[in-house]
XYZ file of C-alpha atoms in Angstrom:
652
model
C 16.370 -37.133 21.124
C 17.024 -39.056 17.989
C 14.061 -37.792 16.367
C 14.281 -33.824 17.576
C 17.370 -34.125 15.747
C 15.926 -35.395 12.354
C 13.106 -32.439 12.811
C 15.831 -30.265 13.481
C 17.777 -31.366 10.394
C 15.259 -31.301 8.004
C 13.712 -27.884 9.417
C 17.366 -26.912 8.466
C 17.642 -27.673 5.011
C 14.738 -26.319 3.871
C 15.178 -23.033 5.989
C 18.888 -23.340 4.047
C 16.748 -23.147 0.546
C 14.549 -20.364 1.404
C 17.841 -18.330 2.644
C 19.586 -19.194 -0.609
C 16.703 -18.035 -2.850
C 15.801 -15.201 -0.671
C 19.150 -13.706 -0.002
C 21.398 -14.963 -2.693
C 18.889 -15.415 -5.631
C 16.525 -12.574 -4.961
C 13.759 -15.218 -5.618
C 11.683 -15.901 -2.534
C 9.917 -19.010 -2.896
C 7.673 -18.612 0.339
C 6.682 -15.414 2.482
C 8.019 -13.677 5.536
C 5.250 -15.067 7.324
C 5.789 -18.706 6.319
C 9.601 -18.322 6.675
C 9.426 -17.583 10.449
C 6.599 -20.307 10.717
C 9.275 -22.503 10.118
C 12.574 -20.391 11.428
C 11.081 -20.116 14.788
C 9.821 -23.886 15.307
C 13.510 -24.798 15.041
C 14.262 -22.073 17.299
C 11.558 -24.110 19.400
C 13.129 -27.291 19.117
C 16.849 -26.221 19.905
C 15.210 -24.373 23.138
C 13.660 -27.638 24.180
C 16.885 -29.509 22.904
C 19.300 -27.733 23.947
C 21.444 -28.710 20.692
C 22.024 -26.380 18.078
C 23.386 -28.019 15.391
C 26.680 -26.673 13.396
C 24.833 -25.299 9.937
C 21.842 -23.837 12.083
C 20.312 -21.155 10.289
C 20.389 -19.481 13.886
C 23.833 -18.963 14.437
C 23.984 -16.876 10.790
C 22.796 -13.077 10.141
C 22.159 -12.788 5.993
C 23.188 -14.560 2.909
C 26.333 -15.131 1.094
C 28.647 -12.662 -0.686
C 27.697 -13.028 -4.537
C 29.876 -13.907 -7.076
C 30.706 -10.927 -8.977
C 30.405 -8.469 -6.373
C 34.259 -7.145 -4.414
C 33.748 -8.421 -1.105
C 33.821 -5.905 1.641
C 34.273 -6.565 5.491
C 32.188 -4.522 7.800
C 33.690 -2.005 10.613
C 32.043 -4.442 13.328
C 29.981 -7.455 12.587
C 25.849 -6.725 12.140
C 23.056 -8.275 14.037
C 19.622 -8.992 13.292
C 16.906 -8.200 15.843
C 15.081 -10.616 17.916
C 10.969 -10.686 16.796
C 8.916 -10.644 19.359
C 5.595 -12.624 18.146
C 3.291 -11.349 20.878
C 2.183 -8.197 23.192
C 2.791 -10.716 25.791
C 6.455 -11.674 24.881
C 6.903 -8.282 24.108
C 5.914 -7.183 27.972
C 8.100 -10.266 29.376
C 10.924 -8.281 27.261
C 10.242 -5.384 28.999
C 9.902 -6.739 32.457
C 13.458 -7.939 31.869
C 14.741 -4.703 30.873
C 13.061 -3.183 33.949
C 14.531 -5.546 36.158
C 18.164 -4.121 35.032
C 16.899 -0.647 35.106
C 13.493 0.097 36.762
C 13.132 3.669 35.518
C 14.119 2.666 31.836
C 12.391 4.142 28.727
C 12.060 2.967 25.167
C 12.566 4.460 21.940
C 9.659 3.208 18.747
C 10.882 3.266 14.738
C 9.249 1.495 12.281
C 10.862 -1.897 10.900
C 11.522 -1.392 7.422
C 11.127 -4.291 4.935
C 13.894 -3.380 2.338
C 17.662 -4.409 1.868
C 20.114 -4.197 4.649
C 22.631 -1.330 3.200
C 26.018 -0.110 5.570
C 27.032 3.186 4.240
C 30.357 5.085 4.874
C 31.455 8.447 4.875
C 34.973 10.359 5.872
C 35.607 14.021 5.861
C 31.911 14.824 5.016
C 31.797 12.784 1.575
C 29.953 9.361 0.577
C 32.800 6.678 0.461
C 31.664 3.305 0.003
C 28.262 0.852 0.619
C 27.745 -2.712 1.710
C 25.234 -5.306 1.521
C 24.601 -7.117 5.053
C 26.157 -10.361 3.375
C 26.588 -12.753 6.121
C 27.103 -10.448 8.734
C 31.077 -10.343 8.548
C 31.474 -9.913 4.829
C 28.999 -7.955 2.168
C 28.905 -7.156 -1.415
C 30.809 -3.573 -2.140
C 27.379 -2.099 -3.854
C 29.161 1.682 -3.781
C 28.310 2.840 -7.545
C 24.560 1.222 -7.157
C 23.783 2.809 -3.918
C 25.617 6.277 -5.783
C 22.145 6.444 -8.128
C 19.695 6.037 -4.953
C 18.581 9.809 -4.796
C 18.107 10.230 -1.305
C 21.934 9.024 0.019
C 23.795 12.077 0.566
C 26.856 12.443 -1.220
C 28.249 15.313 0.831
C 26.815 15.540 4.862
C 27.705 18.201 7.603
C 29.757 15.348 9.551
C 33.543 15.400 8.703
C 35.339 12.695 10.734
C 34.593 8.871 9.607
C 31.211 7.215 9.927
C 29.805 4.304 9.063
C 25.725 4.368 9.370
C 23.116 1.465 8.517
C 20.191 2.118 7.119
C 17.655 -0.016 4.472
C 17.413 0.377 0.866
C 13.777 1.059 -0.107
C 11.371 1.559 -2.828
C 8.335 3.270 -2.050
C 4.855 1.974 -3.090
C 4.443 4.684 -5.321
C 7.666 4.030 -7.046
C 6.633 0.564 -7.659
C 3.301 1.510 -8.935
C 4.655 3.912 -11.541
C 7.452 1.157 -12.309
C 5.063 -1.440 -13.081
C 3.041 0.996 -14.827
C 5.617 0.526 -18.078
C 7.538 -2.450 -17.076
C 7.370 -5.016 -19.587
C 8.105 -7.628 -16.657
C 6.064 -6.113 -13.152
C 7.993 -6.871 -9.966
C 6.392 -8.770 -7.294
C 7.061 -6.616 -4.642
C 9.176 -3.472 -2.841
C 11.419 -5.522 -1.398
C 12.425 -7.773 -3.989
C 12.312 -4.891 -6.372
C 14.913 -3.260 -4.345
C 16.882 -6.371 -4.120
C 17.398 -6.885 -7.175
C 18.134 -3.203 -8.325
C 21.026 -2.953 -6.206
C 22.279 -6.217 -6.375
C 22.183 -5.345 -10.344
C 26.346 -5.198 -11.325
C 25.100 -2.437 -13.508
C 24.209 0.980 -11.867
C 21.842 1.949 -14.729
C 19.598 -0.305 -13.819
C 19.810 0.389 -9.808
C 18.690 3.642 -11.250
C 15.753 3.196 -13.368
C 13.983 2.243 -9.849
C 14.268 5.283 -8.374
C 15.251 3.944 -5.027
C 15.187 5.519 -1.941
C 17.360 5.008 1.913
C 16.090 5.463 5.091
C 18.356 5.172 8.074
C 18.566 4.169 11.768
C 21.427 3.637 13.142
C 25.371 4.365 13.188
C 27.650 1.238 12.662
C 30.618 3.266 13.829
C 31.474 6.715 14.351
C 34.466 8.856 15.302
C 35.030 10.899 18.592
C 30.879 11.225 19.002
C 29.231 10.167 21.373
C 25.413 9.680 22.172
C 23.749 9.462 25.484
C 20.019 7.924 23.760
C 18.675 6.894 20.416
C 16.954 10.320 20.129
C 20.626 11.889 19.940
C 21.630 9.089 17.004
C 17.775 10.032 15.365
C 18.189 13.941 15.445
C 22.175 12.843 14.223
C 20.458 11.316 10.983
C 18.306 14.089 10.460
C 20.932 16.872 10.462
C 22.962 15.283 8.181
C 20.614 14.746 5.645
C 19.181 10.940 5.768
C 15.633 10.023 5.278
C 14.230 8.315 8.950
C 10.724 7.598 8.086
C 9.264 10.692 10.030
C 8.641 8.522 13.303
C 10.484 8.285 16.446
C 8.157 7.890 19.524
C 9.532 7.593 23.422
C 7.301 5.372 26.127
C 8.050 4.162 29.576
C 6.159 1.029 29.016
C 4.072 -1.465 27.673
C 0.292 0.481 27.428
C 2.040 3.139 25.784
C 4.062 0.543 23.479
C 0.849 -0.732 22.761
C -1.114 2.068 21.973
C 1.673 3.645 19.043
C 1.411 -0.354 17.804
C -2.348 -0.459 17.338
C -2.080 3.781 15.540
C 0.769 2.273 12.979
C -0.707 -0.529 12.445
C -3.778 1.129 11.600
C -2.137 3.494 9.175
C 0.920 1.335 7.796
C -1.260 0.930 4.633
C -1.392 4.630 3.934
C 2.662 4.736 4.397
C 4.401 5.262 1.179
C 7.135 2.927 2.734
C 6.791 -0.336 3.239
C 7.101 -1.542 6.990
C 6.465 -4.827 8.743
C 6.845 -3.824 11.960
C 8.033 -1.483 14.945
C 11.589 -1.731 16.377
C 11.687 -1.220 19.963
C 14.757 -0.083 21.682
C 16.017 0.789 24.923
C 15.882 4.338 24.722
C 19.515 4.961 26.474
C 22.892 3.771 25.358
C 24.607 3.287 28.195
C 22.259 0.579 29.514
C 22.918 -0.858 26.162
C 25.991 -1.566 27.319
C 25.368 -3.277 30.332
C 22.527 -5.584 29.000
C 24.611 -6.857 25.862
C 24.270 -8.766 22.920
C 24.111 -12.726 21.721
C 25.751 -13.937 19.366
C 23.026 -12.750 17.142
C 20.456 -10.358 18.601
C 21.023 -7.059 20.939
C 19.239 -7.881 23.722
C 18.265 -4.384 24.251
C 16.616 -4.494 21.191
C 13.271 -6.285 19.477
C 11.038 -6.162 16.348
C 7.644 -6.346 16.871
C 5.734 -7.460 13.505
C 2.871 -6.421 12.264
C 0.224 -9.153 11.080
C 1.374 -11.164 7.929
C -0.166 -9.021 4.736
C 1.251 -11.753 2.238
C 1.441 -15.371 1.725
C 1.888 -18.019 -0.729
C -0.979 -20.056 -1.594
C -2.465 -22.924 -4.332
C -4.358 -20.942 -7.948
C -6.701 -23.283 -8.235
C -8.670 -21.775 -11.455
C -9.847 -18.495 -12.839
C -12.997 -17.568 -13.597
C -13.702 -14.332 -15.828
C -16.025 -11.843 -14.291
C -18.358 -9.741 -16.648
C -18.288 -5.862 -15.019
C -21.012 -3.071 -15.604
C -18.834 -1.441 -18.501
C -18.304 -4.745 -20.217
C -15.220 -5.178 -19.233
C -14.345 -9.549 -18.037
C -11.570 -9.207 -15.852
C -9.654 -12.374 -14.717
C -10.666 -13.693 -11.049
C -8.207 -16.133 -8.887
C -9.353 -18.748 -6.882
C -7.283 -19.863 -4.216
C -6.964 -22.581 -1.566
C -7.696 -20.172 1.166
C -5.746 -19.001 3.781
C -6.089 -16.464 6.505
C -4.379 -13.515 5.741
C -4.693 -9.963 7.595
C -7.441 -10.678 9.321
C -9.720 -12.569 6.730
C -10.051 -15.638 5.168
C -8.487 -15.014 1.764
C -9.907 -17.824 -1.404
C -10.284 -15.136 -4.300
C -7.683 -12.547 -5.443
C -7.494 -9.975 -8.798
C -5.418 -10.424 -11.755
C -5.707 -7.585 -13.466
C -6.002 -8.954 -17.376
C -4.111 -11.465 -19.759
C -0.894 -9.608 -20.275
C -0.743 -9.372 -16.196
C -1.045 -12.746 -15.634
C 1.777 -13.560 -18.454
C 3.745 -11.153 -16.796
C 3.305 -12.867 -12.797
C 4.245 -16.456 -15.133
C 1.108 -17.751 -12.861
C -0.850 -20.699 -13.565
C -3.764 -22.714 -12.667
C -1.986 -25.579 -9.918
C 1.307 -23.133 -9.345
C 1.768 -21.570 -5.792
C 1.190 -18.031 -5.970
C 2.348 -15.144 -4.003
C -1.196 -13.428 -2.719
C -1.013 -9.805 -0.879
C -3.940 -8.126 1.277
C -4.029 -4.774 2.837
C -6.662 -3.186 5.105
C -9.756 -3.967 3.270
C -8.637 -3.762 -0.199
C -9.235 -7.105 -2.748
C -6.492 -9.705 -1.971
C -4.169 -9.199 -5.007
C -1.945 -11.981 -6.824
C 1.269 -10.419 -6.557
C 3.277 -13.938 -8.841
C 4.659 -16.636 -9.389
C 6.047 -18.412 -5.744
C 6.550 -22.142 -7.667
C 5.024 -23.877 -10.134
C 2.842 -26.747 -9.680
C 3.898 -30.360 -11.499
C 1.298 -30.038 -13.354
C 0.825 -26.319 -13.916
C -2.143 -25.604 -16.442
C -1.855 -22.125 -18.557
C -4.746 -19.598 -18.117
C -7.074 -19.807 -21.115
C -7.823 -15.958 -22.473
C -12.371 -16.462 -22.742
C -13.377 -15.806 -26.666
C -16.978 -15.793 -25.397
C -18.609 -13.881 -22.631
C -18.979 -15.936 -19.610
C -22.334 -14.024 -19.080
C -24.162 -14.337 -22.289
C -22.393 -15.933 -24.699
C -21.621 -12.855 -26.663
C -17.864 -13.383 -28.709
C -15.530 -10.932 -26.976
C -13.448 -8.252 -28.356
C -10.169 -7.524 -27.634
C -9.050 -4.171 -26.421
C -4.929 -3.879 -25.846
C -4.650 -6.167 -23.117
C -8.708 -6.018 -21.760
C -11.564 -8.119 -23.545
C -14.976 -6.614 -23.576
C -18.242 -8.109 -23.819
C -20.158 -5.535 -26.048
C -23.682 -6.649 -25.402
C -24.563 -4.077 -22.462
C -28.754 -3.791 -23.504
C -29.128 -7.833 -22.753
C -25.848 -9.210 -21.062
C -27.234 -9.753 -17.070
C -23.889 -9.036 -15.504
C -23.618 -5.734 -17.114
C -27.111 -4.533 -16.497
C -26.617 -5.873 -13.023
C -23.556 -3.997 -12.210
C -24.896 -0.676 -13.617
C -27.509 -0.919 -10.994
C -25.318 -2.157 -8.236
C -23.286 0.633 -9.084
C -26.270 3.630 -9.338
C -27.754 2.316 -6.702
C -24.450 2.416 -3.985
C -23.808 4.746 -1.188
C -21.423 7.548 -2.877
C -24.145 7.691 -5.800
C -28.141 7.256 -5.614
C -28.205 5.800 -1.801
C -30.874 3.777 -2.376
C -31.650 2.102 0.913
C -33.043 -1.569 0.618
C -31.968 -1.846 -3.061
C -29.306 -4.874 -2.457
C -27.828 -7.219 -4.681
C -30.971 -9.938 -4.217
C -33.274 -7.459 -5.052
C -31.901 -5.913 -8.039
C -31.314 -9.583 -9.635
C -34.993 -10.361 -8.969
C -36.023 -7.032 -10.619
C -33.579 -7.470 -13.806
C -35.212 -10.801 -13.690
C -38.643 -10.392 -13.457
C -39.633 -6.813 -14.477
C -37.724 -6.280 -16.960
C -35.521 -3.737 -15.720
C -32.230 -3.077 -17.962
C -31.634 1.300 -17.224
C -30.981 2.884 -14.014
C -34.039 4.856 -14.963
C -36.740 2.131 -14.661
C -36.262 2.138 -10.864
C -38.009 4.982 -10.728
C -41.095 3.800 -12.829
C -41.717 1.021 -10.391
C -44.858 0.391 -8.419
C -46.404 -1.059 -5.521
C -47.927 -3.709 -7.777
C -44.448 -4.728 -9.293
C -42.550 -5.271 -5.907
C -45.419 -7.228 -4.487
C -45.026 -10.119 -7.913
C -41.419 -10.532 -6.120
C -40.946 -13.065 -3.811
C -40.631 -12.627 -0.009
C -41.840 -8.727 -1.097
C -44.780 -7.747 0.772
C -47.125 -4.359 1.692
C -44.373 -2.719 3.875
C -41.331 -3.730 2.516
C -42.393 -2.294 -1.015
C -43.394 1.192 -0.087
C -40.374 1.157 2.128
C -38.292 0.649 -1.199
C -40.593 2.834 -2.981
C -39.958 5.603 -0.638
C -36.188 5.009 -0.839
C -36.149 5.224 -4.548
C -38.143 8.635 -4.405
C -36.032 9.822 -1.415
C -33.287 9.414 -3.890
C -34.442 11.521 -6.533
C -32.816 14.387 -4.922
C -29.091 14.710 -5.626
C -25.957 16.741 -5.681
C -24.489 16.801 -8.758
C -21.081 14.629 -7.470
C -23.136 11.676 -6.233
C -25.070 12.060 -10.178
C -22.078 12.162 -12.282
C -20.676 9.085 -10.159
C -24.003 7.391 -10.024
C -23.671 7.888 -14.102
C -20.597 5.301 -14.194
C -17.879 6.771 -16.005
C -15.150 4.663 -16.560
C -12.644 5.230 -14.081
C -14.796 8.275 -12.903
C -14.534 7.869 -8.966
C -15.983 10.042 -6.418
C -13.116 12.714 -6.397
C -13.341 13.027 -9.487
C -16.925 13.803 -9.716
C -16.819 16.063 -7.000
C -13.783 18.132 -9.158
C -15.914 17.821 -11.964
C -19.125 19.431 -10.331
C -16.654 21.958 -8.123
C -14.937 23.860 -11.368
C -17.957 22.944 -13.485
C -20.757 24.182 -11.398
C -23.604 21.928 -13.203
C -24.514 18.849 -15.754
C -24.783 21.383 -18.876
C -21.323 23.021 -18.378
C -20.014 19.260 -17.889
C -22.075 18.014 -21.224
C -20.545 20.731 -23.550
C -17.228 20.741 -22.014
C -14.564 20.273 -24.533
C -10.985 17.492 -24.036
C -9.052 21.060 -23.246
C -11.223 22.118 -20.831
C -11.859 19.114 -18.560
C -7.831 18.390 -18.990
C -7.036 21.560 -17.189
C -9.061 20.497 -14.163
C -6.150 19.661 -11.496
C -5.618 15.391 -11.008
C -7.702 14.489 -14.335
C -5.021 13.218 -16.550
C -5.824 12.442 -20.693
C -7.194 9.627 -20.200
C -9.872 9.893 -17.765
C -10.541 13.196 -19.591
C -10.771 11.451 -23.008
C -13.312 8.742 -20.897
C -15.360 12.078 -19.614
C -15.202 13.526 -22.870
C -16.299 10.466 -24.900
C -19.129 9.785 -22.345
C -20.974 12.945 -23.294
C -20.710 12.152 -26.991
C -22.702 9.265 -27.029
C -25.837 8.738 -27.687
C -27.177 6.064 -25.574
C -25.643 7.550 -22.430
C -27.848 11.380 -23.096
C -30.399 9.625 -23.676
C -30.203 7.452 -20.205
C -29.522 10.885 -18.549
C -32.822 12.739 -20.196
C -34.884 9.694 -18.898
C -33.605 10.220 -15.333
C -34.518 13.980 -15.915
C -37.947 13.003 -16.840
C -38.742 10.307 -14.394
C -38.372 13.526 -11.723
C -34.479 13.570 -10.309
C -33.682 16.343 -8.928
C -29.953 17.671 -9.586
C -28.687 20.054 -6.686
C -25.969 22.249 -7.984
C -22.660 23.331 -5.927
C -22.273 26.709 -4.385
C -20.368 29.010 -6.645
C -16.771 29.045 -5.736
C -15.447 31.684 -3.898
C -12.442 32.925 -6.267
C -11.966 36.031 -4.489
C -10.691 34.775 -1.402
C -6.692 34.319 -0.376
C -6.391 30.735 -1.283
C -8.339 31.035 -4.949
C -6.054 29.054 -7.430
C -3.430 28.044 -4.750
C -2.958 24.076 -4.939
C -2.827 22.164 -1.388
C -2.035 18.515 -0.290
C -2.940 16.889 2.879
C -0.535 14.858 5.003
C -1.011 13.095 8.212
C -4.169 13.280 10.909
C -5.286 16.946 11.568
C -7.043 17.536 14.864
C -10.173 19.877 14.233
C -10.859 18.579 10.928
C -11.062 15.483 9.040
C -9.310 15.974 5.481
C -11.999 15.488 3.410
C -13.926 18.959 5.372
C -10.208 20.681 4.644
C -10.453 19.831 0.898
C -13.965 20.553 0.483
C -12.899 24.524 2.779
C -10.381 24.726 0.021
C -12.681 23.737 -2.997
C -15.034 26.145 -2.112
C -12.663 28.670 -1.338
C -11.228 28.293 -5.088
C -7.962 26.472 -4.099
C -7.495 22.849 -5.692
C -6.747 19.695 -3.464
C -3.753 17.258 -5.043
C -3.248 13.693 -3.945
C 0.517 14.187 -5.021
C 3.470 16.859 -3.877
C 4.888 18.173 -7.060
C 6.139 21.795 -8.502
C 3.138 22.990 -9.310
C 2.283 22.498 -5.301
C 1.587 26.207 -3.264
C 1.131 24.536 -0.205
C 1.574 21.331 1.954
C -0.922 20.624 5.056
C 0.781 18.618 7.503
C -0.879 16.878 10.514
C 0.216 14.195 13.080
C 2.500 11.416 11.483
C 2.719 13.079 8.343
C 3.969 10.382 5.743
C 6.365 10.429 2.223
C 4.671 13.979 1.041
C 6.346 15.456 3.937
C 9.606 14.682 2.642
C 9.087 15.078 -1.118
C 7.571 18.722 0.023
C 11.256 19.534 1.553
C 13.289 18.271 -1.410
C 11.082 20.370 -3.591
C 11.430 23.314 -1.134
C 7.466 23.413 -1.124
C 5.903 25.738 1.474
C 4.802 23.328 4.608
C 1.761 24.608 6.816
C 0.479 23.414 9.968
C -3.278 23.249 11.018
C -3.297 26.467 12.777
C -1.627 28.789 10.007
C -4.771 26.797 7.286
C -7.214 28.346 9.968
C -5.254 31.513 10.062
C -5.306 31.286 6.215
C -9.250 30.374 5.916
C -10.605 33.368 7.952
C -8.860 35.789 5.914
């Protein structure tokens, strides 16, 4: 028992650290993930134990009350929620709750990964907010939360209320925040962290925060019968909710809205970790009851972890088809979201002075869905932290670099491998040419042994020049053959994104060739007239622009003209139907067509598609588990169509 008890005590003090930095400092040293590695194998131990030591991390809810901040005590004391690791701990929940009531139903939020905020209100108007402190006692936060635009200052309800509710920044707050920030932030939730916890309000406001709310602390003379009641309560009185409240009766159907969020949570504007499940009536509440620290009619199931810490254990600088040598991170791997994770991006020099990383530090490393693991910064640095050499000479060739604002370029693109390489990779991919059988092996054995350096050489190939490649033989070269004539034929999209603009994706093609109509309108286009195509800002229009102007780039297009492609113009656009000029976005899963057929009905049709709700928007189509646009469409009083009224609207 002696040694449980030394486990126990060190698990303790370095759960203790974590806490402090995490809560107190805003400066988590290890992730979520890691953390409740290590919070729930002394929740293991005390189980087995049964000891539970005085300063157990188990018996607390929060941090401390910072110095600086007015302290302010809480209505009622908080509680955390109990996690759930598994579907099957999650159905042994559930088979408990049945047991108590058999007919019993449950109510399915999503678990928001921001800053526990209480929020009062008396006689209709915003009165004070709290941090979640230690549970007991939180920091009075009232003037930050003031700036966080979507906390009513005036709601419907006029007796006192207290509700609870996270403070959040969205992804695409973050993005645009990092976008100028001379210091990026590592993530959503430590970026709202540390805005509110800022003891000036001006700051809290620069991060255009946002609050989403679940549940009511207290509340006079009301009374609700289930947790949709306290839901549609939040709604009506103005609080953002997330947009997702689902009811089930049991664990397949629990399962099923777990698997469809998961699936999506990437696409969410908010971040979420999880699902909180709830028993779906109050007055069983009641009679089920609390611990000291969890309501037992109440869990969080979490999502798999999408962040970690992990070792840098070099760089190595990457030579791209436009030149550009972007920094690469390799990492001592770890399994994160599904993969094995050893390499991550850091975007340039200035980004990886920002993050303070460093080859031997532990780094902070974030994947979602399939996108490239990102280095998010700096978790600890290593004893013997090295600092990140910026290359002077391309990694590639040997060419000396040139420096570009923060980017270093490697201006040798007729003889530098990686670059002529990439081109082809790039020409050669599914959204552009589609040539089938032209994979990475291949094209390095044709750069390297016929002497192929343009896109347009592919298509002066023969028989005779496959066969000199090894493990090429009779078949397998007219097979490639055929797939590079096959090819030849192409709509004017997949051309101009086979053509490898910079920062020219497939959308952007496709708006180019959809208000353009064909490569000679596109070629003599001037700045002012690709500008005013709808989602092409200056600079990719100044990149579009530029493209045209120079030389070596016509002249790679009149070879592909010569060698035979084939460039298959869009249909005219029909401008004289009802939607003609009218600007759309898409939100959420429609159910007789994908979005992409919906934009490309509207394209043709004359109307514009926009990946962003914004003044200039007519019109807002809004599916299943619509996400952020939604809400942004309401605010801005935007007109908000469901699938059948766009049919209604397309036959006309």
């Amino acid at each position: 028992m002696e040694d449980v008890t030394e486990k126990m005590k060190k698990l303790i003090k370095e759960i203790n650290v974590h806490n402090h930095n995490y809560y107190d400092l805003d400066m988590p040293t290890i992730s979520d993930a890691e953390y409740d590695k290590l919070y729930y194998s002394l929740v293991d131990l005390e189980k087995m134990s049964g000891i539970v030591l005085p300063d157990s991390p188990t018996l607390r809810v929060g941090g401390e009350v910072l110095k600086g901040f007015k302290k302010r005590k809480h209505p009622k004391g908080l509680f955390s929620l109990n996690k759930v690791k598994s579907v099957q701990e999650l159905e042994e929940w559930i088979d408990d709750i049945k047991k108590i009531s058999e007919d019993a139903k449950f109510s399915i939020e999503y678990k928001f990964d921001g800053l526990h905020l209480v929020i009062e209100y008396n006689n209709g108007e915003y009165v004070s907010a709290t941090t979640r402190g230690n549970g007991t006692v939180g920091e009075d936060v009232t003037e930050q939360v003031k700036t966080i635009r979507s906390v009513p200052l005036k709601i419907p309800f006029k007796k006192h209320l207290f509700v609870e509710g996270e403070g959040m920044m969205t992804n695409s707050s973050l993005k645009s925040f990092n976008r100028h920030a001379s210091e990026p932030l590592k993530n959503a939730r430590n970026a709202v962290a540390g805005a509110i916890r800022n003891l000036d309000p001006k700051e809290t406001a620069k991060r255009r925060l946002d609050f989403f709310c679940y549940g009511i602390l207290t509340i006079d003379d009301e009374k609700f019968e289930n947790q949709q009641q306290i839901h549609d309560f939040l709604e009506k009185n103005g609080f953002l909710t997330g947009n997702y409240f689902k009811i089930a009766s049991n664990i397949d159907e629990i399962c099923k809205e777990i698997k469809e969020v998961d699936r999506i949570k990437d696409k969410i504007d908010i971040l979420i970790d999880g699902l909180v499940i709830s028993l779906f009536t109050t007055k069983f509440r009641e009679e089920i009851g609390w611990t000291t620290k969890f309501p037992k009619w109440a869990v969080a199931y979490k999502f798999e972890a999408r962040e970690l810490s992990t070792i840098l254990k070099d760089v190595v600088w990457q030579v791209g088809r436009t030149g550009k040598v972007t920094p690469i991170a390799v990492l001592d791997p770890v399994e994160l979201a599904g993969a094995t994770v050893s390499r991550a991006t850091l975007n340039n020099i200035d980004d990886i002075r920002r993050k303070k990383v460093s080859i031997g530090s532990r780094v902070f490393v974030r994947r979602s869905n399939e996108v490239i693991p990102e280095v998010l910064g700096l978790a600890q640095e290593g004893e013997n932290a090295k600092v990140i050499a910026e290359p002077k000479f391309c990694p590639c060739c040997g060419s000396e670099l040139v420096k570009r604002g923060p980017l270093v370029f490697c201006l040798n693109h007729d003889e530098c491998v990686d670059q002529i390489e990439g081109r082809i990779t790039h020409f050669a991919s599914r959204d552009a040419f589609n040539i089938e059988g032209l994979n990475e092996k291949t094209i390095q054995a044709i750069i390297e042994n016929l002497s192929v350096k343009n896109p347009s050489d592919l298509f002066t190939l023969k028989d005779e020049d496959f066969l000199k490649l090894s493990k090429f033989k009779e078949k397998k070269a007219k097979n490639l053959l055929f797939a590079i004539e096959k090819s030849k034929n192409i709509d004017l999209k997949n051309f101009l994104f086979a053509l490898g603009i910079n920062e020219v994706g497939i959308k952007t093609a496709n708006d180019l060739a959809t208000n353009f109509g064909s490569l000679d309108k596109i070629k003599n286009a001037n700045y002012d007239e690709i500008l005013e195509i709808n989602d092409i800002g200056p600079i990719i229009a100044k990149n579009i622009f530029d493209f045209f102007r120079e030389e070596d780039n016509l002249t790679e297009i009149e070879s592909l003209l010569k060698v035979g492609v084939q460039i298959k113009n869009p249909k005219p656009r029909n401008f004289s139907s009802s939607i003609a000029g009218k600007t759309f976005v898409l939100t959420g899963t429609l159910e007789n067509f994908s979005r992409k057929d919906a934009s490309d009905i509207i394209i043709a049709n004359g109307g514009n598609v926009s990946g962003s709700v914004s003044q200039r928007t007519n019109f807002v189509l809004a599916g299943e588990n619509p996400g952020s646009k939604l809400d942004k469409a309401k605010k801005l009083g935007v007109k908000i169509i469901t699938e059948s009224e766009f049919n209604k609207m397309i036959k006309n």
